[in-house]
Amino acid sequence: MSLEQGDSKSRVLQATDIVALIGQTVSLRRRGKDFVGLCPFHTEKTPSFHVSPARQFFHCYGCKAGGNAIDFVIKRDRVEFIEAMKTLADAAGIDLPRFGGSKEKVSERKLLLDAHSAAGAFFEKLLSHPQAGSPAREYLEKRGFTAESIRRFQLGVAPNAWDGLLTGEVSKKFRPDILALAGLVKKRENGVGHYDTFRNRLMFPIRDEQGRIIAFGGRVMPGSDDPAKYLNSPETSLFSKGRCVYGLDLAKAKAAETRTVVVVEGYTDVVMAHQFGVDNVVSVLGTALTDQHVSLLRRFADRIVLLFDADSAGELAVDRAVELFLTQPVEIAIATLPEGVDPDEMLLEKGADGFAAMIAGAIDALSFKWGRLWRRYEGLGDDLTARQRVVEEYLTGLAAAKGSGSVDSLRWGAALARVSRLTDIPVEALNRRFRGGVSNARGRRVSPGEGAGTVDSARPNRAGDVATATDRAERWILGMLLVEPGRWHDIQAVLGPEDFTDETRRGLAEVYWDHQRHEGEPAFNEFLSVLAKPEWVELAVELVEEIDAVADRGKAMEDAVEHLGAERGRRDDRKLMGMLRKGERTEGVDEVEVLRRLQERARRPDLRRS
């Protein structure tokens, strides 16, 4: 696969909701965090076909078919990779480049990810500097942020200089043109040289759902004369504020568990909510909620709650929520804070329980819109003309929202039933009002909440009984790396693919190590399409599900690495003994040196892990 194909593949997969895609072909039911249905690729009576919205892959436990959205289109339509990718790109409105290039060089995507990672480390380091980071630390402490929150969200500070990045450690690894491509520096107006995008700002790394830094948000430091309170990275091939969500990497687990995600307005609101243990909170980046935001969030949740303060719950924001309620297969609800109260103040005053109660009591967008309109006229008593104006304005707004996008007929019917209850207008009369029908979506899409409940059979346990501790250790390490690819940088320093004893696991490890070295940390659904052998795909899916069931992943990983290190030590001991026995016949073997190494190992068991 060429570099252009690799970068385009990532964009296409990020823009595609695999549940919605497969739901056009397969009748899916929710089971826990996944969806299940009858496999479209072989005949079966009991559902064994599973779709994971969180990790965006499918797998059939019957015929072993599996992969990401592109793989599904390839199998469904019986087309080649490029044609399948074009199909999904067209549906997502993505223009694909002419493909070409070579895999010899590091991809542009990996360069940009690495540049952002280096910049993030630079900003973090500056925050901890005794003098340079002191004002920012004092501000964070005053706002109530703990050291753990600062570490967890990788907060940092940009220096009060025009060339902090350009003259610091980051510039030693990345040329100015690469930093400019990443949006970290800008070209000077006279065209000579560059200057830092972020200066004298508290830095909030914006990470994708895999936890990789793809952009930054900078809050102006107190006392600065910069009029822009917040500044986001410019649009790049990694980052678009219309489709990226702050805090999703940390919120997705709780969102998938509760099936609810809360959208607040700012970075600090997200950090403070997570600090109080409300872990399903995210924010959009200085823009209204978009269709792309919703498509991303509904992978993890059936209900999106928009948390507005009293000032920001304007008509445009509410109307947009109504549009999304009608056009997206997800529940959109609205909660409002008391006037003059910020989310962090709400948390400090009411605690996590009070905050959660407010979210639980959020009102669906249709009812919220009606309530706001009605309150304008409630002082007029039973004035029929006033009520008529309210109803007319409400229905006019509803018609505009309906016309903003494609609305599924079943969802429209449910919405009209709700509107009927609010306005006391019979559904038949509402239907006449909106005569002309509903624009049907292309193919039937299954809502994440539709068909929730049990299925005819439980998911089969494909992992089986692990024969030995070594098998278990190897499976845990690979599973953990697939789920948390950031751990590879530490693991690869002590283990390599050659340390895996099983042929299939070793093959999967070789592909994974190669991908990390040449392409960077893989997103799981993207990585599946890299695997050339079906048994690797099946193993990868098994390992991810297996590691999800491990209670203490950190301890499991530590034990597994220690075990494999000890196993390698034992193999080295046997090899040394063999060398010793053959010492007279093997050229280059120093018998004294071999004995010394064996004795050293006997005295220091920890060397077995080296």
mmCIF file of C-alpha atoms in Angstrom, residues 342-589:
data_model
loop_
_atom_site.group_PDB
_atom_site.id
_atom_site.type_symbol
_atom_site.label_atom_id
_atom_site.label_comp_id
_atom_site.label_asym_id
_atom_site.label_seq_id
_atom_site.Cartn_x
_atom_site.Cartn_y
_atom_site.Cartn_z
ATOM 1 C CA ASP A 342 -19.878 27.243 35.230
ATOM 2 C CA PRO A 343 -19.541 23.443 35.090
ATOM 3 C CA ASP A 344 -16.532 23.491 37.435
ATOM 4 C CA GLU A 345 -18.500 25.593 39.946
ATOM 5 C CA MET A 346 -21.409 23.177 39.637
ATOM 6 C CA LEU A 347 -19.066 20.290 40.391
ATOM 7 C CA LEU A 348 -17.504 22.037 43.368
ATOM 8 C CA GLU A 349 -20.919 22.908 44.796
ATOM 9 C CA LYS A 350 -22.962 19.777 43.995
ATOM 10 C CA GLY A 351 -20.264 17.178 43.452
ATOM 11 C CA ALA A 352 -20.273 14.389 40.877
ATOM 12 C CA ASP A 353 -23.671 13.085 42.032
ATOM 13 C CA GLY A 354 -25.335 16.457 41.577
ATOM 14 C CA PHE A 355 -23.738 16.871 38.174
ATOM 15 C CA ALA A 356 -24.868 13.380 37.121
ATOM 16 C CA ALA A 357 -28.414 14.115 38.316
ATOM 17 C CA MET A 358 -28.500 17.244 36.160
ATOM 18 C CA ILE A 359 -27.390 15.228 33.117
ATOM 19 C CA ALA A 360 -29.920 12.487 33.828
ATOM 20 C CA GLY A 361 -32.654 15.126 33.860
ATOM 21 C CA ALA A 362 -31.681 16.606 30.488
ATOM 22 C CA ILE A 363 -34.650 17.252 28.176
ATOM 23 C CA ASP A 364 -34.799 15.957 24.616
ATOM 24 C CA ALA A 365 -34.205 18.637 21.983
ATOM 25 C CA LEU A 366 -37.803 18.708 20.715
ATOM 26 C CA SER A 367 -39.243 19.220 24.198
ATOM 27 C CA PHE A 368 -36.545 21.745 25.133
ATOM 28 C CA LYS A 369 -37.324 23.850 22.044
ATOM 29 C CA TRP A 370 -41.061 23.758 22.796
ATOM 30 C CA GLY A 371 -40.496 24.716 26.434
ATOM 31 C CA ARG A 372 -38.406 27.760 25.505
ATOM 32 C CA LEU A 373 -41.010 28.998 23.055
ATOM 33 C CA TRP A 374 -43.892 28.448 25.446
ATOM 34 C CA ARG A 375 -42.199 30.351 28.270
ATOM 35 C CA ARG A 376 -42.176 33.461 26.069
ATOM 36 C CA TYR A 377 -45.942 33.501 26.073
ATOM 37 C CA GLU A 378 -46.833 31.951 29.412
ATOM 38 C CA GLY A 379 -47.476 35.386 30.920
ATOM 39 C CA LEU A 380 -50.312 35.879 28.464
ATOM 40 C CA GLY A 381 -52.493 33.295 30.197
ATOM 41 C CA ASP A 382 -55.013 31.461 28.010
ATOM 42 C CA ASP A 383 -54.715 33.821 25.069
ATOM 43 C CA LEU A 384 -55.533 31.578 22.080
ATOM 44 C CA THR A 385 -53.768 33.881 19.644
ATOM 45 C CA ALA A 386 -50.550 33.680 21.669
ATOM 46 C CA ARG A 387 -50.766 29.883 21.793
ATOM 47 C CA GLN A 388 -51.394 29.790 18.076
ATOM 48 C CA ARG A 389 -48.274 31.876 17.466
ATOM 49 C CA VAL A 390 -46.213 29.531 19.647
ATOM 50 C CA VAL A 391 -47.448 26.464 17.786
ATOM 51 C CA GLU A 392 -46.913 28.096 14.390
ATOM 52 C CA GLU A 393 -43.364 29.178 15.232
ATOM 53 C CA TYR A 394 -42.562 25.743 16.625
ATOM 54 C CA LEU A 395 -43.866 23.858 13.593
ATOM 55 C CA THR A 396 -42.137 26.257 11.217
ATOM 56 C CA GLY A 397 -38.857 25.617 12.990
ATOM 57 C CA LEU A 398 -39.482 21.890 12.922
ATOM 58 C CA ALA A 399 -40.108 21.989 9.181
ATOM 59 C CA ALA A 400 -36.827 23.851 8.672
ATOM 60 C CA ALA A 401 -34.971 21.309 10.800
ATOM 61 C CA LYS A 402 -36.567 18.423 8.890
ATOM 62 C CA GLY A 403 -35.483 19.975 5.616
ATOM 63 C CA SER A 404 -31.855 20.291 6.753
ATOM 64 C CA GLY A 405 -31.051 16.655 6.093
ATOM 65 C CA SER A 406 -32.292 13.157 5.400
ATOM 66 C CA VAL A 407 -34.727 11.856 8.043
ATOM 67 C CA ASP A 408 -35.532 8.177 8.514
ATOM 68 C CA SER A 409 -39.300 7.590 8.247
ATOM 69 C CA LEU A 410 -39.501 5.623 11.501
ATOM 70 C CA ARG A 411 -37.661 8.351 13.372
ATOM 71 C CA TRP A 412 -39.871 11.032 11.855
ATOM 72 C CA GLY A 413 -42.967 9.119 12.952
ATOM 73 C CA ALA A 414 -41.661 8.907 16.519
ATOM 74 C CA ALA A 415 -40.821 12.632 16.461
ATOM 75 C CA LEU A 416 -44.319 13.545 15.302
ATOM 76 C CA ALA A 417 -45.825 11.463 18.113
ATOM 77 C CA ARG A 418 -43.738 13.450 20.590
ATOM 78 C CA VAL A 419 -44.697 16.758 18.943
ATOM 79 C CA SER A 420 -48.349 15.731 19.114
ATOM 80 C CA ARG A 421 -48.079 15.239 22.877
ATOM 81 C CA LEU A 422 -46.427 18.636 23.293
ATOM 82 C CA THR A 423 -48.814 20.663 21.145
ATOM 83 C CA ASP A 424 -52.057 18.698 21.582
ATOM 84 C CA ILE A 425 -52.304 18.471 17.794
ATOM 85 C CA PRO A 426 -53.292 15.022 16.454
ATOM 86 C CA VAL A 427 -50.607 13.157 14.540
ATOM 87 C CA GLU A 428 -52.873 13.035 11.474
ATOM 88 C CA ALA A 429 -53.089 16.830 11.444
ATOM 89 C CA LEU A 430 -49.321 17.113 11.818
ATOM 90 C CA ASN A 431 -48.848 14.727 8.921
ATOM 91 C CA ARG A 432 -51.075 16.906 6.777
ATOM 92 C CA ARG A 433 -49.041 19.946 7.826
ATOM 93 C CA PHE A 434 -45.795 18.289 6.797
ATOM 94 C CA ARG A 435 -47.272 16.580 3.735
ATOM 95 C CA GLY A 436 -44.631 15.745 1.173
ATOM 96 C CA GLY A 437 -43.165 12.938 3.155
ATOM 97 C CA VAL A 438 -39.790 12.404 4.678
ATOM 98 C CA SER A 439 -36.599 12.219 2.701
ATOM 99 C CA ASN A 440 -35.648 8.600 3.088
ATOM 100 C CA ALA A 441 -32.074 7.772 3.937
ATOM 101 C CA ARG A 442 -30.181 5.694 1.398
ATOM 102 C CA GLY A 443 -30.766 2.242 2.780
ATOM 103 C CA ARG A 444 -32.148 1.564 6.225
ATOM 104 C CA ARG A 445 -29.809 2.588 9.003
ATOM 105 C CA VAL A 446 -30.046 0.929 12.401
ATOM 106 C CA SER A 447 -29.932 3.281 15.354
ATOM 107 C CA PRO A 448 -27.394 2.356 18.037
ATOM 108 C CA GLY A 449 -30.339 2.086 20.427
ATOM 109 C CA GLU A 450 -32.598 0.053 18.160
ATOM 110 C CA GLY A 451 -33.130 -3.598 18.942
ATOM 111 C CA ALA A 452 -31.344 -3.406 22.252
ATOM 112 C CA GLY A 453 -31.568 -6.537 24.308
ATOM 113 C CA THR A 454 -30.539 -10.145 24.198
ATOM 114 C CA VAL A 455 -29.979 -12.282 21.139
ATOM 115 C CA ASP A 456 -30.595 -15.928 20.524
ATOM 116 C CA SER A 457 -27.160 -17.027 21.551
ATOM 117 C CA ALA A 458 -24.266 -15.679 23.543
ATOM 118 C CA ARG A 459 -21.021 -14.770 21.863
ATOM 119 C CA PRO A 460 -18.837 -17.870 21.626
ATOM 120 C CA ASN A 461 -15.593 -17.844 23.518
ATOM 121 C CA ARG A 462 -13.038 -18.190 20.750
ATOM 122 C CA ALA A 463 -9.957 -17.677 22.876
ATOM 123 C CA GLY A 464 -10.153 -21.176 24.292
ATOM 124 C CA ASP A 465 -8.092 -22.470 27.166
ATOM 125 C CA VAL A 466 -4.541 -21.155 27.128
ATOM 126 C CA ALA A 467 -2.220 -24.122 27.402
ATOM 127 C CA THR A 468 0.734 -22.560 29.206
ATOM 128 C CA ALA A 469 1.774 -19.443 31.083
ATOM 129 C CA THR A 470 3.906 -18.516 28.077
ATOM 130 C CA ASP A 471 0.868 -18.699 25.781
ATOM 131 C CA ARG A 472 -1.057 -16.464 28.139
ATOM 132 C CA ALA A 473 1.821 -13.976 28.463
ATOM 133 C CA GLU A 474 2.270 -13.700 24.699
ATOM 134 C CA ARG A 475 -1.474 -13.244 24.145
ATOM 135 C CA TRP A 476 -1.748 -10.575 26.854
ATOM 136 C CA ILE A 477 1.176 -8.586 25.488
ATOM 137 C CA LEU A 478 -0.133 -8.610 21.921
ATOM 138 C CA GLY A 479 -3.676 -7.866 23.069
ATOM 139 C CA MET A 480 -2.502 -4.951 25.194
ATOM 140 C CA LEU A 481 -0.453 -3.499 22.335
ATOM 141 C CA LEU A 482 -3.452 -3.697 20.008
ATOM 142 C CA VAL A 483 -5.635 -1.876 22.544
ATOM 143 C CA GLU A 484 -3.008 0.579 23.847
ATOM 144 C CA PRO A 485 -0.389 1.013 21.076
ATOM 145 C CA GLY A 486 1.452 3.684 23.069
ATOM 146 C CA ARG A 487 2.900 0.920 25.277
ATOM 147 C CA TRP A 488 4.917 -0.477 22.374
ATOM 148 C CA HIS A 489 7.712 2.072 22.779
ATOM 149 C CA ASP A 490 8.584 0.580 26.186
ATOM 150 C CA ILE A 491 7.892 -3.039 25.251
ATOM 151 C CA GLN A 492 10.038 -3.039 22.101
ATOM 152 C CA ALA A 493 13.052 -2.088 24.211
ATOM 153 C CA VAL A 494 12.930 -5.458 25.993
ATOM 154 C CA LEU A 495 11.018 -7.774 23.660
ATOM 155 C CA GLY A 496 10.843 -8.425 19.932
ATOM 156 C CA PRO A 497 8.777 -10.607 17.574
ATOM 157 C CA GLU A 498 11.389 -13.330 17.878
ATOM 158 C CA ASP A 499 10.419 -13.768 21.548
ATOM 159 C CA PHE A 500 6.959 -15.088 20.592
ATOM 160 C CA THR A 501 7.030 -18.877 20.448
ATOM 161 C CA ASP A 502 3.771 -19.491 18.561
ATOM 162 C CA GLU A 503 4.056 -19.101 14.785
ATOM 163 C CA THR A 504 0.785 -17.175 14.334
ATOM 164 C CA ARG A 505 1.493 -14.851 17.255
ATOM 165 C CA ARG A 506 5.036 -14.292 15.993
ATOM 166 C CA GLY A 507 3.728 -13.435 12.518
ATOM 167 C CA LEU A 508 1.216 -10.971 13.964
ATOM 168 C CA ALA A 509 3.951 -9.449 16.146
ATOM 169 C CA GLU A 510 6.267 -9.010 13.139
ATOM 170 C CA VAL A 511 3.596 -7.091 11.220
ATOM 171 C CA TYR A 512 2.788 -4.995 14.301
ATOM 172 C CA TRP A 513 6.441 -4.134 15.031
ATOM 173 C CA ASP A 514 6.965 -3.211 11.364
ATOM 174 C CA HIS A 515 3.895 -0.951 11.383
ATOM 175 C CA GLN A 516 5.027 0.844 14.558
ATOM 176 C CA ARG A 517 8.479 1.460 13.116
ATOM 177 C CA HIS A 518 7.345 2.716 9.720
ATOM 178 C CA GLU A 519 3.808 4.075 10.168
ATOM 179 C CA GLY A 520 3.509 4.834 13.877
ATOM 180 C CA GLU A 521 0.896 3.754 16.401
ATOM 181 C CA PRO A 522 -1.914 1.905 14.595
ATOM 182 C CA ALA A 523 -5.630 2.422 15.094
ATOM 183 C CA PHE A 524 -7.033 -1.080 15.525
ATOM 184 C CA ASN A 525 -9.580 -0.974 12.696
ATOM 185 C CA GLU A 526 -6.927 0.401 10.322
ATOM 186 C CA PHE A 527 -4.403 -2.213 11.420
ATOM 187 C CA LEU A 528 -6.768 -5.075 10.573
ATOM 188 C CA SER A 529 -6.565 -4.224 6.884
ATOM 189 C CA VAL A 530 -2.759 -4.500 7.047
ATOM 190 C CA LEU A 531 -2.959 -8.167 8.092
ATOM 191 C CA ALA A 532 -2.445 -10.390 5.051
ATOM 192 C CA LYS A 533 -3.529 -13.689 6.650
ATOM 193 C CA PRO A 534 -7.059 -14.493 7.916
ATOM 194 C CA GLU A 535 -5.604 -16.270 10.952
ATOM 195 C CA TRP A 536 -3.854 -13.032 11.966
ATOM 196 C CA VAL A 537 -7.130 -11.105 11.743
ATOM 197 C CA GLU A 538 -8.958 -13.740 13.792
ATOM 198 C CA LEU A 539 -6.192 -13.806 16.401
ATOM 199 C CA ALA A 540 -6.131 -9.992 16.653
ATOM 200 C CA VAL A 541 -9.885 -9.871 17.297
ATOM 201 C CA GLU A 542 -9.645 -12.648 19.892
ATOM 202 C CA LEU A 543 -6.795 -10.917 21.706
ATOM 203 C CA VAL A 544 -8.596 -7.572 21.897
ATOM 204 C CA GLU A 545 -11.687 -9.207 23.388
ATOM 205 C CA GLU A 546 -9.542 -11.258 25.734
ATOM 206 C CA ILE A 547 -7.617 -8.264 27.085
ATOM 207 C CA ASP A 548 -10.881 -6.332 27.538
ATOM 208 C CA ALA A 549 -11.862 -8.933 30.127
ATOM 209 C CA VAL A 550 -8.625 -8.535 32.144
ATOM 210 C CA ALA A 551 -9.329 -6.525 35.296
ATOM 211 C CA ASP A 552 -5.862 -5.047 35.977
ATOM 212 C CA ARG A 553 -4.210 -4.574 32.598
ATOM 213 C CA GLY A 554 -1.137 -2.848 33.985
ATOM 214 C CA LYS A 555 -0.336 -5.707 36.351
ATOM 215 C CA ALA A 556 -1.118 -8.305 33.670
ATOM 216 C CA MET A 557 1.257 -6.573 31.265
ATOM 217 C CA GLU A 558 3.996 -6.349 33.872
ATOM 218 C CA ASP A 559 3.665 -10.043 34.734
ATOM 219 C CA ALA A 560 3.582 -11.061 31.084
ATOM 220 C CA VAL A 561 6.722 -9.103 30.186
ATOM 221 C CA GLU A 562 8.515 -10.460 33.228
ATOM 222 C CA HIS A 563 7.541 -14.023 32.318
ATOM 223 C CA LEU A 564 8.709 -13.730 28.703
ATOM 224 C CA GLY A 565 11.910 -12.075 29.860
ATOM 225 C CA ALA A 566 12.558 -14.967 32.229
ATOM 226 C CA GLU A 567 11.773 -17.464 29.460
ATOM 227 C CA ARG A 568 14.255 -15.746 27.191
ATOM 228 C CA GLY A 569 16.807 -15.902 29.989
ATOM 229 C CA ARG A 570 16.273 -19.640 30.323
ATOM 230 C CA ARG A 571 16.663 -20.062 26.561
ATOM 231 C CA ASP A 572 19.876 -18.046 26.692
ATOM 232 C CA ASP A 573 21.131 -20.253 29.521
ATOM 233 C CA ARG A 574 20.472 -23.376 27.474
ATOM 234 C CA LYS A 575 22.186 -21.793 24.491
ATOM 235 C CA LEU A 576 25.222 -20.912 26.593
ATOM 236 C CA MET A 577 25.387 -24.443 27.964
ATOM 237 C CA GLY A 578 25.271 -25.771 24.425
ATOM 238 C CA MET A 579 28.062 -23.429 23.448
ATOM 239 C CA LEU A 580 30.062 -24.612 26.448
ATOM 240 C CA ARG A 581 29.635 -28.259 25.515
ATOM 241 C CA LYS A 582 30.752 -27.508 21.962
ATOM 242 C CA GLY A 583 33.468 -25.142 23.037
ATOM 243 C CA GLU A 584 36.289 -27.222 21.629
ATOM 244 C CA ARG A 585 34.573 -27.596 18.269
ATOM 245 C CA THR A 586 32.930 -24.159 17.903
ATOM 246 C CA GLU A 587 35.133 -21.399 16.633
ATOM 247 C CA GLY A 588 35.002 -18.099 18.502
ATOM 248 C CA VAL A 589 33.573 -19.429 21.809
#
